[in-house]
């Protein structure tokens, strides 16, 4: 009989008054007997004892629960603002973001949508306008893929003076999930899309009625999905429950959540979300529209802003991603950019997905600056902040992907800096 089996039997057959108590039963049952016999005299002592940690080998564990919860000792949370929340990048492992910690961004709150009443309309330049229920969509052949999402306003503080902020505050508007749904091309084939259709309006069913124009390129038609699943379960309400559009590699808000309408057309629809907002103001005063693809970017997540180090061994960790495909290399500098070392990439390295990188490092206690820079499959290398601003100026509020620098003081405190 194994130790585990003996333990199960002891739990189910426990008889505290039996003269044949073994050692484990005595340890588990002795406290109860003592409490029963001396409860009045020792009540104060017992109250004090109950505040001490309980040895988990002496008491039965928790019963099964219908929906899992993390350990009460784990505390990472999103930082919540009025219309967004950020992922605690510094606390995560691997590349998948727990659904409950996936960043969110919305423009008039998270709607409460009954999936049984929700509908998706496909119309415009199609021969067969169609309306689908969620259940009808789930009857189509399904696909899953892992992909990152990033708000185009992520890292926008990089355009301004350096502030003493955490990696979550600076870069937490990005996350990675496994998404499940239907290929967009499957729906468009069902609706018999017309040859003249080169753009598509995607509209959400939230109180902002957010709508974006999507170019129907070959890449979009091959990769776009209408999703109902995230990390093995239904989408979370903040992520568009019950339906959202997924355009891997494109800026966050064009992945329209709470999706209710797809209209096919022959030109961009010029909604306010792509004219008054989400454009890049250039140094000459002109605004650049439809800069949809998120360029290659990396950031060291440990050690990072407001953490404190002690001299000795550390594993530098971080995330890299590109809206154009796979990350091919990540380099780390531990001397303010004078020299660079290749970091190890965690397999599998997937296209348009967060890629975790690692580099072993022994900190000697001297002040220094650490940085990372990545290169993607197209050969594009993440720019320095200086070179980015040389081209883009400082009037923009979107699409910042300059190299992040962390200054480590002689006291071990890590601060955001520009180098």
GROMACS .gro file of C-alpha atoms in nm:
model
  419
    1UNK     CA    1   0.000   0.000   0.000
    2UNK     CA    2   0.141   0.335  -0.100
    3UNK     CA    3   0.188   0.625   0.139
    4UNK     CA    4  -0.083   0.819  -0.050
    5UNK     CA    5  -0.331   0.531  -0.021
    6UNK     CA    6  -0.266   0.492   0.347
    7UNK     CA    7  -0.330   0.862   0.391
    8UNK     CA    8  -0.667   0.838   0.210
    9UNK     CA    9  -0.778   0.551   0.434
   10UNK     CA   10  -0.675   0.735   0.745
   11UNK     CA   11  -0.892   1.028   0.640
   12UNK     CA   12  -1.200   0.820   0.562
   13UNK     CA   13  -1.174   0.578   0.855
   14UNK     CA   14  -1.042   0.803   1.127
   15UNK     CA   15  -1.150   0.696   1.479
   16UNK     CA   16  -0.988   0.935   1.726
   17UNK     CA   17  -1.078   0.725   2.036
   18UNK     CA   18  -0.922   0.403   1.904
   19UNK     CA   19  -0.636   0.266   2.118
   20UNK     CA   20  -0.457   0.161   1.797
   21UNK     CA   21  -0.385   0.515   1.673
   22UNK     CA   22  -0.078   0.530   1.455
   23UNK     CA   23   0.164   0.824   1.460
   24UNK     CA   24  -0.008   1.022   1.182
   25UNK     CA   25  -0.351   0.979   1.339
   26UNK     CA   26  -0.211   1.087   1.669
   27UNK     CA   27  -0.061   1.401   1.523
   28UNK     CA   28  -0.385   1.485   1.339
   29UNK     CA   29  -0.627   1.384   1.613
   30UNK     CA   30  -0.431   1.481   1.920
   31UNK     CA   31  -0.496   1.849   1.877
   32UNK     CA   32  -0.871   1.787   1.859
   33UNK     CA   33  -0.872   1.578   2.177
   34UNK     CA   34  -0.672   1.838   2.359
   35UNK     CA   35  -0.909   2.111   2.246
   36UNK     CA   36  -1.217   1.914   2.359
   37UNK     CA   37  -1.081   1.856   2.710
   38UNK     CA   38  -0.946   2.197   2.792
   39UNK     CA   39  -1.147   2.436   2.579
   40UNK     CA   40  -1.252   2.673   2.857
   41UNK     CA   41  -0.916   2.710   3.028
   42UNK     CA   42  -0.713   2.745   2.709
   43UNK     CA   43  -0.946   2.948   2.490
   44UNK     CA   44  -0.706   3.240   2.479
   45UNK     CA   45  -0.412   3.017   2.394
   46UNK     CA   46  -0.614   2.843   2.118
   47UNK     CA   47  -0.704   3.175   1.962
   48UNK     CA   48  -0.337   3.255   1.949
   49UNK     CA   49  -0.253   2.911   1.806
   50UNK     CA   50  -0.514   2.940   1.530
   51UNK     CA   51  -0.331   3.241   1.392
   52UNK     CA   52  -0.021   3.029   1.329
   53UNK     CA   53   0.029   2.855   0.993
   54UNK     CA   54  -0.125   2.508   0.986
   55UNK     CA   55   0.098   2.221   0.884
   56UNK     CA   56  -0.082   2.094   0.568
   57UNK     CA   57   0.028   1.737   0.643
   58UNK     CA   58  -0.182   1.741   0.964
   59UNK     CA   59  -0.520   1.852   0.828
   60UNK     CA   60  -0.735   1.749   0.530
   61UNK     CA   61  -0.703   1.975   0.228
   62UNK     CA   62  -0.977   2.168   0.050
   63UNK     CA   63  -1.257   1.985  -0.131
   64UNK     CA   64  -1.294   1.994  -0.511
   65UNK     CA   65  -1.438   2.317  -0.648
   66UNK     CA   66  -1.653   2.363  -0.956
   67UNK     CA   67  -1.430   2.645  -1.089
   68UNK     CA   68  -1.061   2.667  -1.005
   69UNK     CA   69  -0.897   2.948  -0.814
   70UNK     CA   70  -0.534   3.037  -0.774
   71UNK     CA   71  -0.354   3.001  -0.442
   72UNK     CA   72  -0.442   3.274  -0.191
   73UNK     CA   73  -0.068   3.332  -0.162
   74UNK     CA   74  -0.049   3.454  -0.523
   75UNK     CA   75  -0.125   3.824  -0.559
   76UNK     CA   76  -0.048   3.952  -0.916
   77UNK     CA   77  -0.334   4.164  -1.048
   78UNK     CA   78  -0.408   4.397  -1.333
   79UNK     CA   79  -0.365   4.770  -1.271
   80UNK     CA   80  -0.707   4.919  -1.336
   81UNK     CA   81  -0.781   5.262  -1.482
   82UNK     CA   82  -1.114   5.406  -1.595
   83UNK     CA   83  -1.116   5.239  -1.938
   84UNK     CA   84  -0.827   4.994  -1.931
   85UNK     CA   85  -0.625   4.753  -1.723
   86UNK     CA   86  -0.268   4.634  -1.768
   87UNK     CA   87  -0.110   4.289  -1.749
   88UNK     CA   88   0.149   4.229  -1.471
   89UNK     CA   89   0.425   4.128  -1.714
   90UNK     CA   90   0.683   4.120  -1.433
   91UNK     CA   91   0.497   3.839  -1.253
   92UNK     CA   92   0.415   3.600  -1.539
   93UNK     CA   93   0.582   3.280  -1.657
   94UNK     CA   94   0.604   3.146  -2.013
   95UNK     CA   95   0.412   3.326  -2.286
   96UNK     CA   96   0.041   3.257  -2.222
   97UNK     CA   97  -0.137   3.527  -2.025
   98UNK     CA   98  -0.403   3.397  -1.785
   99UNK     CA   99  -0.742   3.514  -1.914
  100UNK     CA  100  -0.808   3.691  -1.585
  101UNK     CA  101  -0.486   3.894  -1.626
  102UNK     CA  102  -0.520   3.973  -2.000
  103UNK     CA  103  -0.510   4.350  -2.054
  104UNK     CA  104  -0.833   4.524  -2.144
  105UNK     CA  105  -0.924   4.844  -2.323
  106UNK     CA  106  -1.271   4.970  -2.401
  107UNK     CA  107  -1.433   5.302  -2.478
  108UNK     CA  108  -1.764   5.287  -2.295
  109UNK     CA  109  -1.749   4.997  -2.055
  110UNK     CA  110  -1.783   4.621  -2.088
  111UNK     CA  111  -2.130   4.524  -2.216
  112UNK     CA  112  -2.331   4.237  -2.068
  113UNK     CA  113  -2.438   4.036  -2.372
  114UNK     CA  114  -2.665   3.732  -2.365
  115UNK     CA  115  -2.514   3.494  -2.623
  116UNK     CA  116  -2.855   3.342  -2.698
  117UNK     CA  117  -2.974   3.683  -2.824
  118UNK     CA  118  -2.653   3.794  -2.993
  119UNK     CA  119  -2.630   3.795  -3.373
  120UNK     CA  120  -2.356   3.857  -3.631
  121UNK     CA  121  -2.466   4.025  -3.955
  122UNK     CA  122  -2.256   3.983  -4.271
  123UNK     CA  123  -2.367   4.212  -4.555
  124UNK     CA  124  -2.253   4.471  -4.809
  125UNK     CA  125  -2.070   4.343  -5.118
  126UNK     CA  126  -2.184   3.983  -5.078
  127UNK     CA  127  -2.433   3.781  -5.279
  128UNK     CA  128  -2.593   3.622  -4.971
  129UNK     CA  129  -2.629   3.860  -4.674
  130UNK     CA  130  -2.645   3.640  -4.364
  131UNK     CA  131  -2.723   3.661  -3.994
  132UNK     CA  132  -2.561   3.406  -3.761
  133UNK     CA  133  -2.636   3.310  -3.404
  134UNK     CA  134  -2.344   3.218  -3.182
  135UNK     CA  135  -2.451   2.854  -3.186
  136UNK     CA  136  -2.464   2.854  -3.565
  137UNK     CA  137  -2.110   2.992  -3.579
  138UNK     CA  138  -1.989   2.715  -3.349
  139UNK     CA  139  -2.111   2.457  -3.603
  140UNK     CA  140  -1.854   2.577  -3.861
  141UNK     CA  141  -1.510   2.408  -3.868
  142UNK     CA  142  -1.306   2.564  -3.587
  143UNK     CA  143  -0.941   2.664  -3.561
  144UNK     CA  144  -0.713   2.771  -3.275
  145UNK     CA  145  -0.392   2.972  -3.270
  146UNK     CA  146  -0.175   3.152  -3.017
  147UNK     CA  147  -0.130   3.522  -3.083
  148UNK     CA  148  -0.045   3.840  -2.897
  149UNK     CA  149  -0.261   4.148  -2.879
  150UNK     CA  150  -0.120   4.493  -2.809
  151UNK     CA  151  -0.298   4.823  -2.772
  152UNK     CA  152  -0.148   5.078  -3.011
  153UNK     CA  153  -0.122   5.311  -2.711
  154UNK     CA  154   0.098   5.066  -2.521
  155UNK     CA  155   0.430   5.222  -2.407
  156UNK     CA  156   0.306   5.572  -2.500
  157UNK     CA  157   0.498   5.718  -2.202
  158UNK     CA  158   0.808   5.652  -2.410
  159UNK     CA  159   0.727   5.962  -2.614
  160UNK     CA  160   0.759   6.182  -2.301
  161UNK     CA  161   1.015   6.232  -2.025
  162UNK     CA  162   1.121   5.918  -1.841
  163UNK     CA  163   0.914   5.847  -1.530
  164UNK     CA  164   0.983   5.607  -1.247
  165UNK     CA  165   0.726   5.343  -1.346
  166UNK     CA  166   0.699   4.964  -1.351
  167UNK     CA  167   0.707   4.747  -1.662
  168UNK     CA  168   0.336   4.685  -1.605
  169UNK     CA  169   0.262   5.057  -1.605
  170UNK     CA  170   0.479   5.124  -1.909
  171UNK     CA  171   0.418   4.819  -2.129
  172UNK     CA  172   0.129   4.618  -1.977
  173UNK     CA  173  -0.119   4.675  -2.261
  174UNK     CA  174  -0.010   4.354  -2.432
  175UNK     CA  175  -0.095   3.988  -2.365
  176UNK     CA  176  -0.095   3.652  -2.539
  177UNK     CA  177  -0.375   3.394  -2.550
  178UNK     CA  178  -0.478   3.087  -2.743
  179UNK     CA  179  -0.779   3.194  -2.946
  180UNK     CA  180  -1.045   2.962  -3.089
  181UNK     CA  181  -1.313   3.035  -3.347
  182UNK     CA  182  -1.385   3.032  -3.718
  183UNK     CA  183  -1.167   3.157  -4.000
  184UNK     CA  184  -1.304   3.482  -4.139
  185UNK     CA  185  -1.259   3.344  -4.490
  186UNK     CA  186  -1.503   3.062  -4.408
  187UNK     CA  187  -1.777   3.311  -4.322
  188UNK     CA  188  -1.706   3.527  -4.626
  189UNK     CA  189  -1.725   3.221  -4.852
  190UNK     CA  190  -2.060   3.129  -4.696
  191UNK     CA  191  -2.188   3.480  -4.768
  192UNK     CA  192  -2.039   3.464  -5.122
  193UNK     CA  193  -1.819   3.771  -5.108
  194UNK     CA  194  -1.806   3.973  -5.429
  195UNK     CA  195  -1.482   4.033  -5.618
  196UNK     CA  196  -1.506   4.410  -5.567
  197UNK     CA  197  -1.492   4.376  -5.189
  198UNK     CA  198  -1.147   4.492  -5.072
  199UNK     CA  199  -1.233   4.638  -4.731
  200UNK     CA  200  -1.454   4.529  -4.445
  201UNK     CA  201  -1.618   4.727  -4.166
  202UNK     CA  202  -1.611   4.546  -3.832
  203UNK     CA  203  -1.851   4.685  -3.571
  204UNK     CA  204  -1.886   4.604  -3.202
  205UNK     CA  205  -2.203   4.579  -2.998
  206UNK     CA  206  -2.076   4.785  -2.703
  207UNK     CA  207  -2.202   5.128  -2.599
  208UNK     CA  208  -1.925   5.293  -2.804
  209UNK     CA  209  -2.025   5.098  -3.117
  210UNK     CA  210  -1.656   5.093  -3.204
  211UNK     CA  211  -1.602   5.024  -3.574
  212UNK     CA  212  -1.287   4.983  -3.781
  213UNK     CA  213  -1.204   4.934  -4.149
  214UNK     CA  214  -1.009   4.617  -4.225
  215UNK     CA  215  -0.813   4.579  -4.551
  216UNK     CA  216  -0.890   4.239  -4.704
  217UNK     CA  217  -0.532   4.151  -4.797
  218UNK     CA  218  -0.426   3.791  -4.859
  219UNK     CA  219  -0.264   3.790  -4.514
  220UNK     CA  220  -0.586   3.900  -4.347
  221UNK     CA  221  -0.794   3.648  -4.538
  222UNK     CA  222  -0.552   3.370  -4.443
  223UNK     CA  223  -0.522   3.455  -4.074
  224UNK     CA  224  -0.824   3.650  -3.949
  225UNK     CA  225  -1.067   3.472  -3.718
  226UNK     CA  226  -1.402   3.535  -3.554
  227UNK     CA  227  -1.336   3.403  -3.203
  228UNK     CA  228  -1.556   3.268  -2.926
  229UNK     CA  229  -1.285   3.091  -2.722
  230UNK     CA  230  -0.982   3.203  -2.522
  231UNK     CA  231  -0.738   2.978  -2.340
  232UNK     CA  232  -0.970   2.679  -2.353
  233UNK     CA  233  -1.293   2.844  -2.241
  234UNK     CA  234  -1.535   3.110  -2.358
  235UNK     CA  235  -1.405   3.463  -2.414
  236UNK     CA  236  -1.403   3.678  -2.103
  237UNK     CA  237  -1.649   3.972  -2.118
  238UNK     CA  238  -1.354   4.217  -2.126
  239UNK     CA  239  -1.223   4.030  -2.430
  240UNK     CA  240  -1.540   4.056  -2.633
  241UNK     CA  241  -1.778   3.785  -2.512
  242UNK     CA  242  -1.944   3.625  -2.694
  243UNK     CA  243  -1.765   3.714  -3.026
  244UNK     CA  244  -1.461   3.912  -3.130
  245UNK     CA  245  -1.250   3.962  -3.439
  246UNK     CA  246  -0.887   3.850  -3.427
  247UNK     CA  247  -0.637   3.998  -3.673
  248UNK     CA  248  -0.299   3.859  -3.563
  249UNK     CA  249  -0.027   4.124  -3.561
  250UNK     CA  250  -0.263   4.422  -3.601
  251UNK     CA  251  -0.309   4.695  -3.339
  252UNK     CA  252  -0.547   4.610  -3.057
  253UNK     CA  253  -0.864   4.800  -3.126
  254UNK     CA  254  -0.910   4.677  -3.483
  255UNK     CA  255  -0.957   4.332  -3.327
  256UNK     CA  256  -1.314   4.445  -3.267
  257UNK     CA  257  -1.478   4.302  -2.954
  258UNK     CA  258  -1.845   4.217  -2.899
  259UNK     CA  259  -1.857   4.177  -3.278
  260UNK     CA  260  -2.203   4.223  -3.427
  261UNK     CA  261  -2.155   4.335  -3.789
  262UNK     CA  262  -1.924   4.279  -4.086
  263UNK     CA  263  -1.994   4.497  -4.389
  264UNK     CA  264  -1.798   4.439  -4.710
  265UNK     CA  265  -1.705   4.741  -4.923
  266UNK     CA  266  -1.456   4.870  -5.180
  267UNK     CA  267  -1.290   5.144  -4.971
  268UNK     CA  268  -1.212   5.225  -4.607
  269UNK     CA  269  -1.517   5.342  -4.416
  270UNK     CA  270  -1.332   5.627  -4.239
  271UNK     CA  271  -1.485   5.585  -3.896
  272UNK     CA  272  -1.395   5.822  -3.614
  273UNK     CA  273  -1.176   5.545  -3.468
  274UNK     CA  274  -0.938   5.578  -3.764
  275UNK     CA  275  -0.964   5.952  -3.833
  276UNK     CA  276  -0.995   6.136  -3.500
  277UNK     CA  277  -0.809   5.862  -3.313
  278UNK     CA  278  -0.543   5.597  -3.368
  279UNK     CA  279  -0.349   5.799  -3.624
  280UNK     CA  280   0.019   5.893  -3.599
  281UNK     CA  281   0.089   6.266  -3.600
  282UNK     CA  282   0.419   6.318  -3.782
  283UNK     CA  283   0.675   6.600  -3.730
  284UNK     CA  284   0.543   6.793  -4.034
  285UNK     CA  285   0.192   6.802  -3.887
  286UNK     CA  286   0.043   6.540  -4.117
  287UNK     CA  287  -0.132   6.237  -3.967
  288UNK     CA  288  -0.046   5.887  -4.081
  289UNK     CA  289  -0.351   5.658  -4.104
  290UNK     CA  290  -0.386   5.282  -4.100
  291UNK     CA  291  -0.047   5.201  -3.949
  292UNK     CA  292  -0.207   4.878  -3.844
  293UNK     CA  293   0.082   4.632  -3.795
  294UNK     CA  294   0.259   4.638  -3.459
  295UNK     CA  295   0.634   4.649  -3.525
  296UNK     CA  296   0.894   4.435  -3.347
  297UNK     CA  297   0.940   4.515  -2.981
  298UNK     CA  298   1.097   4.367  -2.670
  299UNK     CA  299   1.115   4.452  -2.304
  300UNK     CA  300   1.299   4.307  -2.004
  301UNK     CA  301   1.038   4.214  -1.746
  302UNK     CA  302   1.275   4.092  -1.470
  303UNK     CA  303   1.457   4.285  -1.337
  304UNK     CA  304   1.245   4.587  -1.419
  305UNK     CA  305   1.116   4.916  -1.283
  306UNK     CA  306   1.083   4.957  -0.904
  307UNK     CA  307   1.228   4.612  -0.831
  308UNK     CA  308   1.544   4.583  -0.620
  309UNK     CA  309   1.840   4.350  -0.676
  310UNK     CA  310   2.110   4.209  -0.455
  311UNK     CA  311   2.454   4.139  -0.601
  312UNK     CA  312   2.496   3.790  -0.739
  313UNK     CA  313   2.329   3.567  -0.997
  314UNK     CA  314   2.016   3.678  -1.178
  315UNK     CA  315   1.832   3.549  -1.482
  316UNK     CA  316   1.732   3.839  -1.701
  317UNK     CA  317   1.393   3.760  -1.855
  318UNK     CA  318   1.167   3.939  -2.095
  319UNK     CA  319   0.923   3.921  -2.383
  320UNK     CA  320   0.960   4.002  -2.753
  321UNK     CA  321   0.700   4.008  -3.028
  322UNK     CA  322   0.635   4.130  -3.382
  323UNK     CA  323   0.321   4.181  -3.584
  324UNK     CA  324   0.510   4.074  -3.896
  325UNK     CA  325   0.595   3.717  -3.792
  326UNK     CA  326   0.844   3.532  -3.575
  327UNK     CA  327   1.111   3.684  -3.355
  328UNK     CA  328   1.448   3.555  -3.480
  329UNK     CA  329   1.690   3.703  -3.224
  330UNK     CA  330   1.686   3.896  -2.900
  331UNK     CA  331   2.003   4.061  -2.773
  332UNK     CA  332   2.061   4.191  -2.422
  333UNK     CA  333   2.304   4.459  -2.313
  334UNK     CA  334   2.422   4.489  -1.953
  335UNK     CA  335   2.645   4.792  -2.017
  336UNK     CA  336   2.410   5.059  -2.154
  337UNK     CA  337   2.429   4.940  -2.514
  338UNK     CA  338   2.807   4.925  -2.557
  339UNK     CA  339   2.801   4.545  -2.610
  340UNK     CA  340   2.522   4.296  -2.679
  341UNK     CA  341   2.477   3.924  -2.604
  342UNK     CA  342   2.235   3.682  -2.768
  343UNK     CA  343   1.956   3.574  -2.532
  344UNK     CA  344   1.804   3.224  -2.530
  345UNK     CA  345   1.456   3.205  -2.683
  346UNK     CA  346   1.197   2.979  -2.525
  347UNK     CA  347   1.058   2.723  -2.771
  348UNK     CA  348   0.833   2.711  -2.956
  349UNK     CA  349   0.889   3.048  -3.118
  350UNK     CA  350   0.558   3.124  -3.289
  351UNK     CA  351   0.470   3.396  -3.540
  352UNK     CA  352   0.288   3.701  -3.404
  353UNK     CA  353   0.317   3.567  -3.052
  354UNK     CA  354   0.502   3.669  -2.737
  355UNK     CA  355   0.844   3.502  -2.723
  356UNK     CA  356   1.014   3.471  -2.385
  357UNK     CA  357   1.389   3.528  -2.372
  358UNK     CA  358   1.643   3.464  -2.097
  359UNK     CA  359   2.006   3.552  -2.021
  360UNK     CA  360   2.207   3.444  -1.717
  361UNK     CA  361   2.382   3.735  -1.545
  362UNK     CA  362   2.592   3.794  -1.237
  363UNK     CA  363   2.547   4.147  -1.110
  364UNK     CA  364   2.859   4.287  -0.942
  365UNK     CA  365   2.675   4.554  -0.746
  366UNK     CA  366   2.795   4.839  -0.973
  367UNK     CA  367   2.555   5.090  -1.131
  368UNK     CA  368   2.462   4.994  -1.486
  369UNK     CA  369   2.187   4.999  -1.751
  370UNK     CA  370   2.030   4.687  -1.901
  371UNK     CA  371   1.842   4.678  -2.233
  372UNK     CA  372   1.700   4.435  -2.489
  373UNK     CA  373   1.650   4.464  -2.862
  374UNK     CA  374   1.486   4.216  -3.097
  375UNK     CA  375   1.489   4.136  -3.468
  376UNK     CA  376   1.198   3.978  -3.652
  377UNK     CA  377   1.173   3.748  -3.953
  378UNK     CA  378   1.173   4.042  -4.194
  379UNK     CA  379   1.514   4.158  -4.067
  380UNK     CA  380   1.363   4.462  -3.894
  381UNK     CA  381   1.546   4.547  -3.571
  382UNK     CA  382   1.384   4.726  -3.279
  383UNK     CA  383   1.507   5.087  -3.291
  384UNK     CA  384   1.662   5.297  -3.020
  385UNK     CA  385   1.440   5.566  -2.875
  386UNK     CA  386   1.664   5.829  -3.033
  387UNK     CA  387   1.635   5.686  -3.385
  388UNK     CA  388   1.259   5.637  -3.348
  389UNK     CA  389   1.206   5.999  -3.248
  390UNK     CA  390   1.434   6.116  -3.528
  391UNK     CA  391   1.179   5.976  -3.776
  392UNK     CA  392   0.851   6.009  -3.589
  393UNK     CA  393   0.902   6.316  -3.369
  394UNK     CA  394   0.726   6.336  -3.034
  395UNK     CA  395   0.373   6.437  -3.134
  396UNK     CA  396   0.245   6.081  -3.164
  397UNK     CA  397   0.067   5.891  -2.892
  398UNK     CA  398   0.070   5.550  -3.058
  399UNK     CA  399   0.294   5.270  -3.186
  400UNK     CA  400   0.601   5.332  -2.966
  401UNK     CA  401   0.853   5.048  -2.992
  402UNK     CA  402   1.184   5.204  -2.887
  403UNK     CA  403   1.437   5.009  -2.679
  404UNK     CA  404   1.350   5.006  -2.308
  405UNK     CA  405   1.636   5.090  -2.070
  406UNK     CA  406   1.641   5.000  -1.699
  407UNK     CA  407   1.898   5.173  -1.477
  408UNK     CA  408   2.020   4.970  -1.180
  409UNK     CA  409   2.161   5.189  -0.904
  410UNK     CA  410   2.438   5.094  -0.666
  411UNK     CA  411   2.163   5.024  -0.410
  412UNK     CA  412   2.004   4.771  -0.650
  413UNK     CA  413   1.693   4.979  -0.719
  414UNK     CA  414   1.576   4.956  -1.083
  415UNK     CA  415   1.439   5.266  -1.256
  416UNK     CA  416   1.309   5.354  -1.601
  417UNK     CA  417   1.559   5.566  -1.790
  418UNK     CA  418   1.660   5.670  -2.143
  419UNK     CA  419   2.003   5.572  -2.272
   0.00000   0.00000   0.00000
